[in-house]
Amino acid sequence: MELFDTHFHYYKEDETVSSYAEKARRAGVRYLLAAGADFEESRLARNFSNQTSGCWFSAGVHPHAASLFTADISMFDEFLPEPRLAAIGEVGLDYFYENSERPAQKKVFSAFVEMALKNKLPLIVHCRDKLDKDDAYEDAFGILSGFAGQGGKFVLHCFTGTNEWCLKFLELGAFVSVGGIITFPKAANVRELLKAIPDDRLLLETDSPYLAPVPHRGTRNHPEYLAIIAGYVAGQKKMPVEKLAELTTDNAFRFFKMTKDA
Ligand SMILES: [Zn+2]
């Protein structure tokens, strides 16, 4: 089985790059994408990918950090020539926590959307709203419609919105990645969402160190737990886990336009 964890965050306090990656490999997680949530973390993600075979990275500013990001986006140009840069992200809108003011979130998100478009890179999108509200989805949909209309490709990571919103984003060509939340007892809506996601648009992720799946919920997540998530998703889809692994890994390579021998 060769799984692809398409979204995790590596921090300095984690174990060394080699043992971190090795642990994932032993669990059948052969491919990895280290996501950047701010400039420093994007550098860490790049360094991680450069030390690991079958690993790529993304660079961006998370909506939580949007207000703090007052620099010019051109500082991210340093990542553009990197052969292992697979995407721009994690970027998006978060009106659930609203750690950053909405105008700052929209400004930073739009700037990275522009960067992705100009450099023909896919986008890793975080979008979350308060319960029963859809302002974040509406705003993100507006921005992503323009992006998709110009040929941009994006993935909704750890999406927890309604089926209705999911379908609207799917119409824009979205891929959707599913993580540990799907194993949470109260996440019936995410299990419902799974039925709406076409097989050829489904990706898997852990979002480590956050959102560890049951039975590790509440502990520090690690890409090795992707095997648990895959087993769970396969059960929901009534599909052998090997088949799900093959399907989602192929989807990831197609979405990120990468080749397996990197
Ligand atoms: Zn993330």
PDB file of C-alpha atoms and ligand atoms in Angstrom:
ATOM      1  CA  MET A   1       0.000   0.000   0.000  1.00  0.00           C
ATOM      2  CA  GLU A   2       1.348   3.435  -0.967  1.00  0.00           C
ATOM      3  CA  LEU A   3      -0.598   6.239   0.670  1.00  0.00           C
ATOM      4  CA  PHE A   4      -0.063   9.956   0.104  1.00  0.00           C
ATOM      5  CA  ASP A   5      -0.437  12.367   3.029  1.00  0.00           C
ATOM      6  CA  THR A   6      -1.215  15.506   1.011  1.00  0.00           C
ATOM      7  CA  HIS A   7      -1.205  17.874   3.994  1.00  0.00           C
ATOM      8  CA  PHE A   8       0.792  17.923   7.205  1.00  0.00           C
ATOM      9  CA  HIS A   9       2.787  20.540   9.113  1.00  0.00           C
ATOM     10  CA  TYR A  10       6.301  19.792  10.269  1.00  0.00           C
ATOM     11  CA  TYR A  11       7.602  21.822  13.206  1.00  0.00           C
ATOM     12  CA  LYS A  12      11.006  22.154  14.768  1.00  0.00           C
ATOM     13  CA  GLU A  13       9.859  20.355  17.912  1.00  0.00           C
ATOM     14  CA  ASP A  14       9.007  17.237  15.920  1.00  0.00           C
ATOM     15  CA  GLU A  15      11.565  14.448  15.698  1.00  0.00           C
ATOM     16  CA  THR A  16      14.261  14.646  13.004  1.00  0.00           C
ATOM     17  CA  VAL A  17      13.148  14.720   9.391  1.00  0.00           C
ATOM     18  CA  SER A  18      14.489  11.239   8.681  1.00  0.00           C
ATOM     19  CA  SER A  19      12.813   9.496  11.610  1.00  0.00           C
ATOM     20  CA  TYR A  20       9.588  11.449  11.044  1.00  0.00           C
ATOM     21  CA  ALA A  21       9.447  10.317   7.408  1.00  0.00           C
ATOM     22  CA  GLU A  22      10.577   6.779   8.222  1.00  0.00           C
ATOM     23  CA  LYS A  23       7.759   6.310  10.709  1.00  0.00           C
ATOM     24  CA  ALA A  24       5.284   7.327   7.979  1.00  0.00           C
ATOM     25  CA  ARG A  25       6.866   4.895   5.494  1.00  0.00           C
ATOM     26  CA  ARG A  26       6.549   2.005   7.900  1.00  0.00           C
ATOM     27  CA  ALA A  27       2.809   2.674   8.066  1.00  0.00           C
ATOM     28  CA  GLY A  28       2.494   2.586   4.258  1.00  0.00           C
ATOM     29  CA  VAL A  29       2.570   6.359   3.813  1.00  0.00           C
ATOM     30  CA  ARG A  30       5.017   6.529   0.931  1.00  0.00           C
ATOM     31  CA  TYR A  31       4.412  10.104  -0.259  1.00  0.00           C
ATOM     32  CA  LEU A  32       4.191  13.334   1.683  1.00  0.00           C
ATOM     33  CA  LEU A  33       3.387  16.981   1.158  1.00  0.00           C
ATOM     34  CA  ALA A  34       4.576  19.372   3.867  1.00  0.00           C
ATOM     35  CA  ALA A  35       2.310  22.429   3.960  1.00  0.00           C
ATOM     36  CA  GLY A  36       3.516  25.922   4.830  1.00  0.00           C
ATOM     37  CA  ALA A  37       1.277  28.155   6.944  1.00  0.00           C
ATOM     38  CA  ASP A  38       3.585  31.173   7.090  1.00  0.00           C
ATOM     39  CA  PHE A  39       6.956  32.171   5.683  1.00  0.00           C
ATOM     40  CA  GLU A  40       9.149  30.411   8.241  1.00  0.00           C
ATOM     41  CA  GLU A  41       7.038  27.287   8.142  1.00  0.00           C
ATOM     42  CA  SER A  42       7.195  27.265   4.348  1.00  0.00           C
ATOM     43  CA  ARG A  43      10.984  27.246   4.675  1.00  0.00           C
ATOM     44  CA  LEU A  44      10.803  24.344   7.127  1.00  0.00           C
ATOM     45  CA  ALA A  45       8.491  22.520   4.726  1.00  0.00           C
ATOM     46  CA  ARG A  46      10.916  23.104   1.854  1.00  0.00           C
ATOM     47  CA  ASN A  47      13.838  21.820   3.910  1.00  0.00           C
ATOM     48  CA  PHE A  48      11.822  18.769   4.922  1.00  0.00           C
ATOM     49  CA  SER A  49      10.969  17.952   1.303  1.00  0.00           C
ATOM     50  CA  ASN A  50      14.552  18.418   0.153  1.00  0.00           C
ATOM     51  CA  GLN A  51      15.712  15.799   2.660  1.00  0.00           C
ATOM     52  CA  THR A  52      13.068  13.197   1.876  1.00  0.00           C
ATOM     53  CA  SER A  53      12.388  11.157  -1.244  1.00  0.00           C
ATOM     54  CA  GLY A  54       8.761  11.164  -2.351  1.00  0.00           C
ATOM     55  CA  CYS A  55       8.114  14.447  -0.558  1.00  0.00           C
ATOM     56  CA  TRP A  56       6.972  17.868  -1.805  1.00  0.00           C
ATOM     57  CA  PHE A  57       5.991  21.097  -0.130  1.00  0.00           C
ATOM     58  CA  SER A  58       3.703  24.086  -0.418  1.00  0.00           C
ATOM     59  CA  ALA A  59       4.201  27.711   0.591  1.00  0.00           C
ATOM     60  CA  GLY A  60       1.632  30.204   1.829  1.00  0.00           C
ATOM     61  CA  VAL A  61       0.114  32.159   4.723  1.00  0.00           C
ATOM     62  CA  HIS A  62      -2.722  30.595   6.725  1.00  0.00           C
ATOM     63  CA  PRO A  63      -5.776  32.841   7.301  1.00  0.00           C
ATOM     64  CA  HIS A  64      -5.015  32.756  11.052  1.00  0.00           C
ATOM     65  CA  ALA A  65      -1.751  34.568  10.315  1.00  0.00           C
ATOM     66  CA  ALA A  66      -3.105  36.965   7.669  1.00  0.00           C
ATOM     67  CA  SER A  67      -3.199  40.047   9.935  1.00  0.00           C
ATOM     68  CA  LEU A  68       0.394  39.450  10.994  1.00  0.00           C
ATOM     69  CA  PHE A  69       1.518  39.222   7.407  1.00  0.00           C
ATOM     70  CA  THR A  70       2.289  42.803   6.497  1.00  0.00           C
ATOM     71  CA  ALA A  71       5.295  42.073   4.292  1.00  0.00           C
ATOM     72  CA  ASP A  72       5.158  42.041   0.520  1.00  0.00           C
ATOM     73  CA  ILE A  73       4.076  38.720  -0.943  1.00  0.00           C
ATOM     74  CA  SER A  74       7.092  38.872  -3.265  1.00  0.00           C
ATOM     75  CA  MET A  75       9.193  37.446  -0.420  1.00  0.00           C
ATOM     76  CA  PHE A  76       7.565  34.117  -1.331  1.00  0.00           C
ATOM     77  CA  ASP A  77       9.175  34.320  -4.779  1.00  0.00           C
ATOM     78  CA  GLU A  78      12.184  32.517  -3.291  1.00  0.00           C
ATOM     79  CA  PHE A  79      10.147  29.295  -3.338  1.00  0.00           C
ATOM     80  CA  LEU A  80       9.041  29.510  -6.958  1.00  0.00           C
ATOM     81  CA  PRO A  81      12.152  27.993  -8.579  1.00  0.00           C
ATOM     82  CA  GLU A  82      12.173  25.052  -6.125  1.00  0.00           C
ATOM     83  CA  PRO A  83      11.652  21.746  -7.958  1.00  0.00           C
ATOM     84  CA  ARG A  84       9.703  20.298  -5.018  1.00  0.00           C
ATOM     85  CA  LEU A  85       7.234  23.153  -4.740  1.00  0.00           C
ATOM     86  CA  ALA A  86       3.913  21.417  -5.495  1.00  0.00           C
ATOM     87  CA  ALA A  87       1.368  24.088  -4.573  1.00  0.00           C
ATOM     88  CA  ILE A  88       0.571  27.437  -3.033  1.00  0.00           C
ATOM     89  CA  GLY A  89      -0.982  27.029   0.408  1.00  0.00           C
ATOM     90  CA  GLU A  90      -2.190  26.698   2.990  1.00  0.00           C
ATOM     91  CA  VAL A  91      -4.243  29.811   2.267  1.00  0.00           C
ATOM     92  CA  GLY A  92      -7.909  30.691   2.574  1.00  0.00           C
ATOM     93  CA  LEU A  93     -10.523  32.151   4.897  1.00  0.00           C
ATOM     94  CA  ASP A  94     -11.341  31.232   8.473  1.00  0.00           C
ATOM     95  CA  TYR A  95     -14.349  33.028   9.944  1.00  0.00           C
ATOM     96  CA  PHE A  96     -14.787  30.359  12.603  1.00  0.00           C
ATOM     97  CA  TYR A  97     -11.901  31.540  14.765  1.00  0.00           C
ATOM     98  CA  GLU A  98     -11.508  34.844  12.938  1.00  0.00           C
ATOM     99  CA  ASN A  99      -7.996  35.231  14.366  1.00  0.00           C
ATOM    100  CA  SER A 100      -7.357  37.759  11.614  1.00  0.00           C
ATOM    101  CA  GLU A 101      -9.680  40.521  10.456  1.00  0.00           C
ATOM    102  CA  ARG A 102     -11.732  39.511   7.431  1.00  0.00           C
ATOM    103  CA  PRO A 103     -10.345  42.223   5.111  1.00  0.00           C
ATOM    104  CA  ALA A 104      -6.774  41.088   5.904  1.00  0.00           C
ATOM    105  CA  GLN A 105      -7.734  37.456   5.253  1.00  0.00           C
ATOM    106  CA  LYS A 106      -9.298  38.299   1.897  1.00  0.00           C
ATOM    107  CA  LYS A 107      -6.372  40.465   0.857  1.00  0.00           C
ATOM    108  CA  VAL A 108      -3.756  37.802   1.651  1.00  0.00           C
ATOM    109  CA  PHE A 109      -5.850  34.996   0.153  1.00  0.00           C
ATOM    110  CA  SER A 110      -6.395  36.954  -3.073  1.00  0.00           C
ATOM    111  CA  ALA A 111      -2.697  37.764  -3.372  1.00  0.00           C
ATOM    112  CA  PHE A 112      -1.756  34.081  -3.141  1.00  0.00           C
ATOM    113  CA  VAL A 113      -4.508  33.118  -5.578  1.00  0.00           C
ATOM    114  CA  GLU A 114      -2.913  35.542  -7.997  1.00  0.00           C
ATOM    115  CA  MET A 115       0.519  33.998  -7.380  1.00  0.00           C
ATOM    116  CA  ALA A 116      -0.833  30.498  -8.009  1.00  0.00           C
ATOM    117  CA  LEU A 117      -2.447  31.601 -11.231  1.00  0.00           C
ATOM    118  CA  LYS A 118       0.618  33.400 -12.526  1.00  0.00           C
ATOM    119  CA  ASN A 119       2.855  30.417 -11.794  1.00  0.00           C
ATOM    120  CA  LYS A 120       0.353  27.727 -12.831  1.00  0.00           C
ATOM    121  CA  LEU A 121       0.423  26.119  -9.390  1.00  0.00           C
ATOM    122  CA  PRO A 122      -2.492  24.405  -7.656  1.00  0.00           C
ATOM    123  CA  LEU A 123      -3.866  25.928  -4.482  1.00  0.00           C
ATOM    124  CA  ILE A 124      -4.424  24.313  -1.057  1.00  0.00           C
ATOM    125  CA  VAL A 125      -7.437  26.032   0.476  1.00  0.00           C
ATOM    126  CA  HIS A 126      -8.551  26.235   4.082  1.00  0.00           C
ATOM    127  CA  CYS A 127     -12.135  27.487   4.417  1.00  0.00           C
ATOM    128  CA  ARG A 128     -14.158  27.406   7.603  1.00  0.00           C
ATOM    129  CA  ASP A 129     -17.173  29.293   8.890  1.00  0.00           C
ATOM    130  CA  LYS A 130     -19.141  29.553  12.100  1.00  0.00           C
ATOM    131  CA  LEU A 131     -21.917  27.007  12.472  1.00  0.00           C
ATOM    132  CA  ASP A 132     -24.903  27.807  10.244  1.00  0.00           C
ATOM    133  CA  LYS A 133     -23.103  30.716   8.632  1.00  0.00           C
ATOM    134  CA  ASP A 134     -21.704  30.726   5.132  1.00  0.00           C
ATOM    135  CA  ASP A 135     -19.946  34.073   4.747  1.00  0.00           C
ATOM    136  CA  ALA A 136     -16.535  32.409   4.465  1.00  0.00           C
ATOM    137  CA  TYR A 137     -17.817  29.969   1.834  1.00  0.00           C
ATOM    138  CA  GLU A 138     -19.462  32.776  -0.096  1.00  0.00           C
ATOM    139  CA  ASP A 139     -16.336  34.940  -0.041  1.00  0.00           C
ATOM    140  CA  ALA A 140     -14.080  32.004  -0.914  1.00  0.00           C
ATOM    141  CA  PHE A 141     -16.432  30.940  -3.679  1.00  0.00           C
ATOM    142  CA  GLY A 142     -16.272  34.423  -5.202  1.00  0.00           C
ATOM    143  CA  ILE A 143     -12.478  34.428  -5.188  1.00  0.00           C
ATOM    144  CA  LEU A 144     -12.148  30.810  -6.368  1.00  0.00           C
ATOM    145  CA  SER A 145     -14.692  31.238  -9.177  1.00  0.00           C
ATOM    146  CA  GLY A 146     -12.400  33.792 -10.771  1.00  0.00           C
ATOM    147  CA  PHE A 147      -9.404  31.529 -10.179  1.00  0.00           C
ATOM    148  CA  ALA A 148     -11.086  28.425 -11.642  1.00  0.00           C
ATOM    149  CA  GLY A 149     -12.415  30.480 -14.566  1.00  0.00           C
ATOM    150  CA  GLN A 150      -8.833  31.218 -15.526  1.00  0.00           C
ATOM    151  CA  GLY A 151      -7.812  27.565 -15.322  1.00  0.00           C
ATOM    152  CA  GLY A 152      -6.765  27.450 -11.643  1.00  0.00           C
ATOM    153  CA  LYS A 153      -6.996  24.158  -9.720  1.00  0.00           C
ATOM    154  CA  PHE A 154      -7.590  23.918  -5.988  1.00  0.00           C
ATOM    155  CA  VAL A 155      -8.160  21.444  -3.181  1.00  0.00           C
ATOM    156  CA  LEU A 156     -10.405  22.073  -0.193  1.00  0.00           C
ATOM    157  CA  HIS A 157      -8.472  20.707   2.735  1.00  0.00           C
ATOM    158  CA  CYS A 158     -10.306  19.237   5.752  1.00  0.00           C
ATOM    159  CA  PHE A 159     -13.575  20.601   4.429  1.00  0.00           C
ATOM    160  CA  THR A 160     -16.377  20.554   7.016  1.00  0.00           C
ATOM    161  CA  GLY A 161     -19.026  22.637   5.234  1.00  0.00           C
ATOM    162  CA  THR A 162     -22.377  21.471   3.944  1.00  0.00           C
ATOM    163  CA  ASN A 163     -22.958  19.118   1.003  1.00  0.00           C
ATOM    164  CA  GLU A 164     -24.500  22.026  -0.844  1.00  0.00           C
ATOM    165  CA  TRP A 165     -21.326  24.115  -0.615  1.00  0.00           C
ATOM    166  CA  CYS A 166     -19.200  21.108  -1.416  1.00  0.00           C
ATOM    167  CA  LEU A 167     -21.174  20.558  -4.629  1.00  0.00           C
ATOM    168  CA  LYS A 168     -20.764  24.211  -5.586  1.00  0.00           C
ATOM    169  CA  PHE A 169     -16.990  23.987  -5.162  1.00  0.00           C
ATOM    170  CA  LEU A 170     -16.926  20.658  -7.021  1.00  0.00           C
ATOM    171  CA  GLU A 171     -18.552  22.442  -9.939  1.00  0.00           C
ATOM    172  CA  LEU A 172     -15.517  24.718 -10.006  1.00  0.00           C
ATOM    173  CA  GLY A 173     -13.370  21.590 -10.378  1.00  0.00           C
ATOM    174  CA  ALA A 174     -12.359  21.323  -6.711  1.00  0.00           C
ATOM    175  CA  PHE A 175     -10.588  18.337  -5.249  1.00  0.00           C
ATOM    176  CA  VAL A 176     -11.503  17.588  -1.623  1.00  0.00           C
ATOM    177  CA  SER A 177      -9.142  16.114   0.933  1.00  0.00           C
ATOM    178  CA  VAL A 178     -10.391  14.160   3.901  1.00  0.00           C
ATOM    179  CA  GLY A 179      -8.580  13.823   7.215  1.00  0.00           C
ATOM    180  CA  GLY A 180      -9.034  12.577  10.766  1.00  0.00           C
ATOM    181  CA  ILE A 181     -12.216  14.572  11.427  1.00  0.00           C
ATOM    182  CA  ILE A 182     -14.156  11.924   9.506  1.00  0.00           C
ATOM    183  CA  THR A 183     -13.494   9.472  12.359  1.00  0.00           C
ATOM    184  CA  PHE A 184     -14.952  11.785  15.035  1.00  0.00           C
ATOM    185  CA  PRO A 185     -18.311  10.555  16.380  1.00  0.00           C
ATOM    186  CA  LYS A 186     -19.962  13.941  15.833  1.00  0.00           C
ATOM    187  CA  ALA A 187     -18.719  14.364  12.263  1.00  0.00           C
ATOM    188  CA  ALA A 188     -21.729  12.775  10.565  1.00  0.00           C
ATOM    189  CA  ASN A 189     -21.776  15.691   8.101  1.00  0.00           C
ATOM    190  CA  VAL A 190     -18.264  14.848   6.930  1.00  0.00           C
ATOM    191  CA  ARG A 191     -19.244  11.211   6.421  1.00  0.00           C
ATOM    192  CA  GLU A 192     -22.182  12.500   4.369  1.00  0.00           C
ATOM    193  CA  LEU A 193     -19.839  14.709   2.363  1.00  0.00           C
ATOM    194  CA  LEU A 194     -17.796  11.682   1.410  1.00  0.00           C
ATOM    195  CA  LYS A 195     -20.745  10.449  -0.672  1.00  0.00           C
ATOM    196  CA  ALA A 196     -20.770  13.712  -2.634  1.00  0.00           C
ATOM    197  CA  ILE A 197     -17.067  13.644  -3.541  1.00  0.00           C
ATOM    198  CA  PRO A 198     -16.432  11.840  -6.843  1.00  0.00           C
ATOM    199  CA  ASP A 199     -13.773   9.107  -6.615  1.00  0.00           C
ATOM    200  CA  ASP A 200     -11.472  10.978  -8.969  1.00  0.00           C
ATOM    201  CA  ARG A 201     -11.466  14.131  -6.806  1.00  0.00           C
ATOM    202  CA  LEU A 202     -10.747  12.579  -3.417  1.00  0.00           C
ATOM    203  CA  LEU A 203      -7.447  13.099  -1.561  1.00  0.00           C
ATOM    204  CA  LEU A 204      -6.320  12.011   1.902  1.00  0.00           C
ATOM    205  CA  GLU A 205      -4.437  13.993   4.541  1.00  0.00           C
ATOM    206  CA  THR A 206      -3.651  14.089   8.242  1.00  0.00           C
ATOM    207  CA  ASP A 207      -3.142  17.847   8.866  1.00  0.00           C
ATOM    208  CA  SER A 208      -0.576  16.711  11.474  1.00  0.00           C
ATOM    209  CA  PRO A 209       0.098  17.667  14.192  1.00  0.00           C
ATOM    210  CA  TYR A 210      -3.592  18.606  14.455  1.00  0.00           C
ATOM    211  CA  LEU A 211      -6.772  16.548  14.209  1.00  0.00           C
ATOM    212  CA  ALA A 212      -5.463  13.082  15.076  1.00  0.00           C
ATOM    213  CA  PRO A 213      -7.999  10.405  14.143  1.00  0.00           C
ATOM    214  CA  VAL A 214      -9.811   8.192  16.637  1.00  0.00           C
ATOM    215  CA  PRO A 215      -8.378   6.341  18.641  1.00  0.00           C
ATOM    216  CA  HIS A 216      -5.524   8.886  18.908  1.00  0.00           C
ATOM    217  CA  ARG A 217      -7.776  11.915  19.084  1.00  0.00           C
ATOM    218  CA  GLY A 218      -6.359  14.652  21.295  1.00  0.00           C
ATOM    219  CA  THR A 219      -2.757  13.500  20.876  1.00  0.00           C
ATOM    220  CA  ARG A 220      -0.149  14.886  18.489  1.00  0.00           C
ATOM    221  CA  ASN A 221      -1.017  13.701  15.008  1.00  0.00           C
ATOM    222  CA  HIS A 222       1.578  12.183  12.653  1.00  0.00           C
ATOM    223  CA  PRO A 223       1.430  11.165   8.967  1.00  0.00           C
ATOM    224  CA  GLU A 224       1.653   7.501  10.050  1.00  0.00           C
ATOM    225  CA  TYR A 225      -1.978   7.821  11.196  1.00  0.00           C
ATOM    226  CA  LEU A 226      -3.018   8.319   7.583  1.00  0.00           C
ATOM    227  CA  ALA A 227      -3.256   4.528   7.462  1.00  0.00           C
ATOM    228  CA  ILE A 228      -6.028   4.714  10.097  1.00  0.00           C
ATOM    229  CA  ILE A 229      -7.855   7.440   8.157  1.00  0.00           C
ATOM    230  CA  ALA A 230      -7.536   5.449   4.935  1.00  0.00           C
ATOM    231  CA  GLY A 231      -8.907   2.324   6.628  1.00  0.00           C
ATOM    232  CA  TYR A 232     -11.844   4.297   7.946  1.00  0.00           C
ATOM    233  CA  VAL A 233     -12.623   6.005   4.621  1.00  0.00           C
ATOM    234  CA  ALA A 234     -12.335   2.676   2.798  1.00  0.00           C
ATOM    235  CA  GLY A 235     -14.853   1.192   5.251  1.00  0.00           C
ATOM    236  CA  GLN A 236     -17.259   4.069   4.620  1.00  0.00           C
ATOM    237  CA  LYS A 237     -16.893   3.627   0.873  1.00  0.00           C
ATOM    238  CA  LYS A 238     -17.075  -0.180   1.134  1.00  0.00           C
ATOM    239  CA  MET A 239     -13.887  -0.398  -0.858  1.00  0.00           C
ATOM    240  CA  PRO A 240     -10.708  -2.402  -0.114  1.00  0.00           C
ATOM    241  CA  VAL A 241      -8.159  -0.077   1.503  1.00  0.00           C
ATOM    242  CA  GLU A 242      -5.533  -0.997  -1.126  1.00  0.00           C
ATOM    243  CA  LYS A 243      -7.881   0.208  -3.830  1.00  0.00           C
ATOM    244  CA  LEU A 244      -8.584   3.454  -1.965  1.00  0.00           C
ATOM    245  CA  ALA A 245      -4.835   3.994  -1.495  1.00  0.00           C
ATOM    246  CA  GLU A 246      -4.171   3.515  -5.193  1.00  0.00           C
ATOM    247  CA  LEU A 247      -7.049   5.785  -6.168  1.00  0.00           C
ATOM    248  CA  THR A 248      -6.214   8.666  -3.818  1.00  0.00           C
ATOM    249  CA  THR A 249      -2.475   8.496  -4.484  1.00  0.00           C
ATOM    250  CA  ASP A 250      -3.085   8.607  -8.248  1.00  0.00           C
ATOM    251  CA  ASN A 251      -5.437  11.553  -7.722  1.00  0.00           C
ATOM    252  CA  ALA A 252      -2.766  13.402  -5.751  1.00  0.00           C
ATOM    253  CA  PHE A 253      -0.139  12.904  -8.458  1.00  0.00           C
ATOM    254  CA  ARG A 254      -2.606  14.067 -11.089  1.00  0.00           C
ATOM    255  CA  PHE A 255      -3.749  17.074  -9.053  1.00  0.00           C
ATOM    256  CA  PHE A 256      -0.262  18.268  -8.119  1.00  0.00           C
ATOM    257  CA  LYS A 257       1.154  17.318 -11.538  1.00  0.00           C
ATOM    258  CA  MET A 258       4.079  15.407 -10.088  1.00  0.00           C
ATOM    259  CA  THR A 259       5.888  12.218 -11.000  1.00  0.00           C
ATOM    260  CA  LYS A 260       6.499   9.390  -8.552  1.00  0.00           C
ATOM    261  CA  ASP A 261      10.274   9.162  -9.032  1.00  0.00           C
ATOM    262  CA  ALA A 262      11.122  12.490  -7.351  1.00  0.00           C
TER     263      ALA A 262
HETATM  264 ZN    ZN B   1      -3.142  22.652   7.712  1.00  0.00          ZN
END
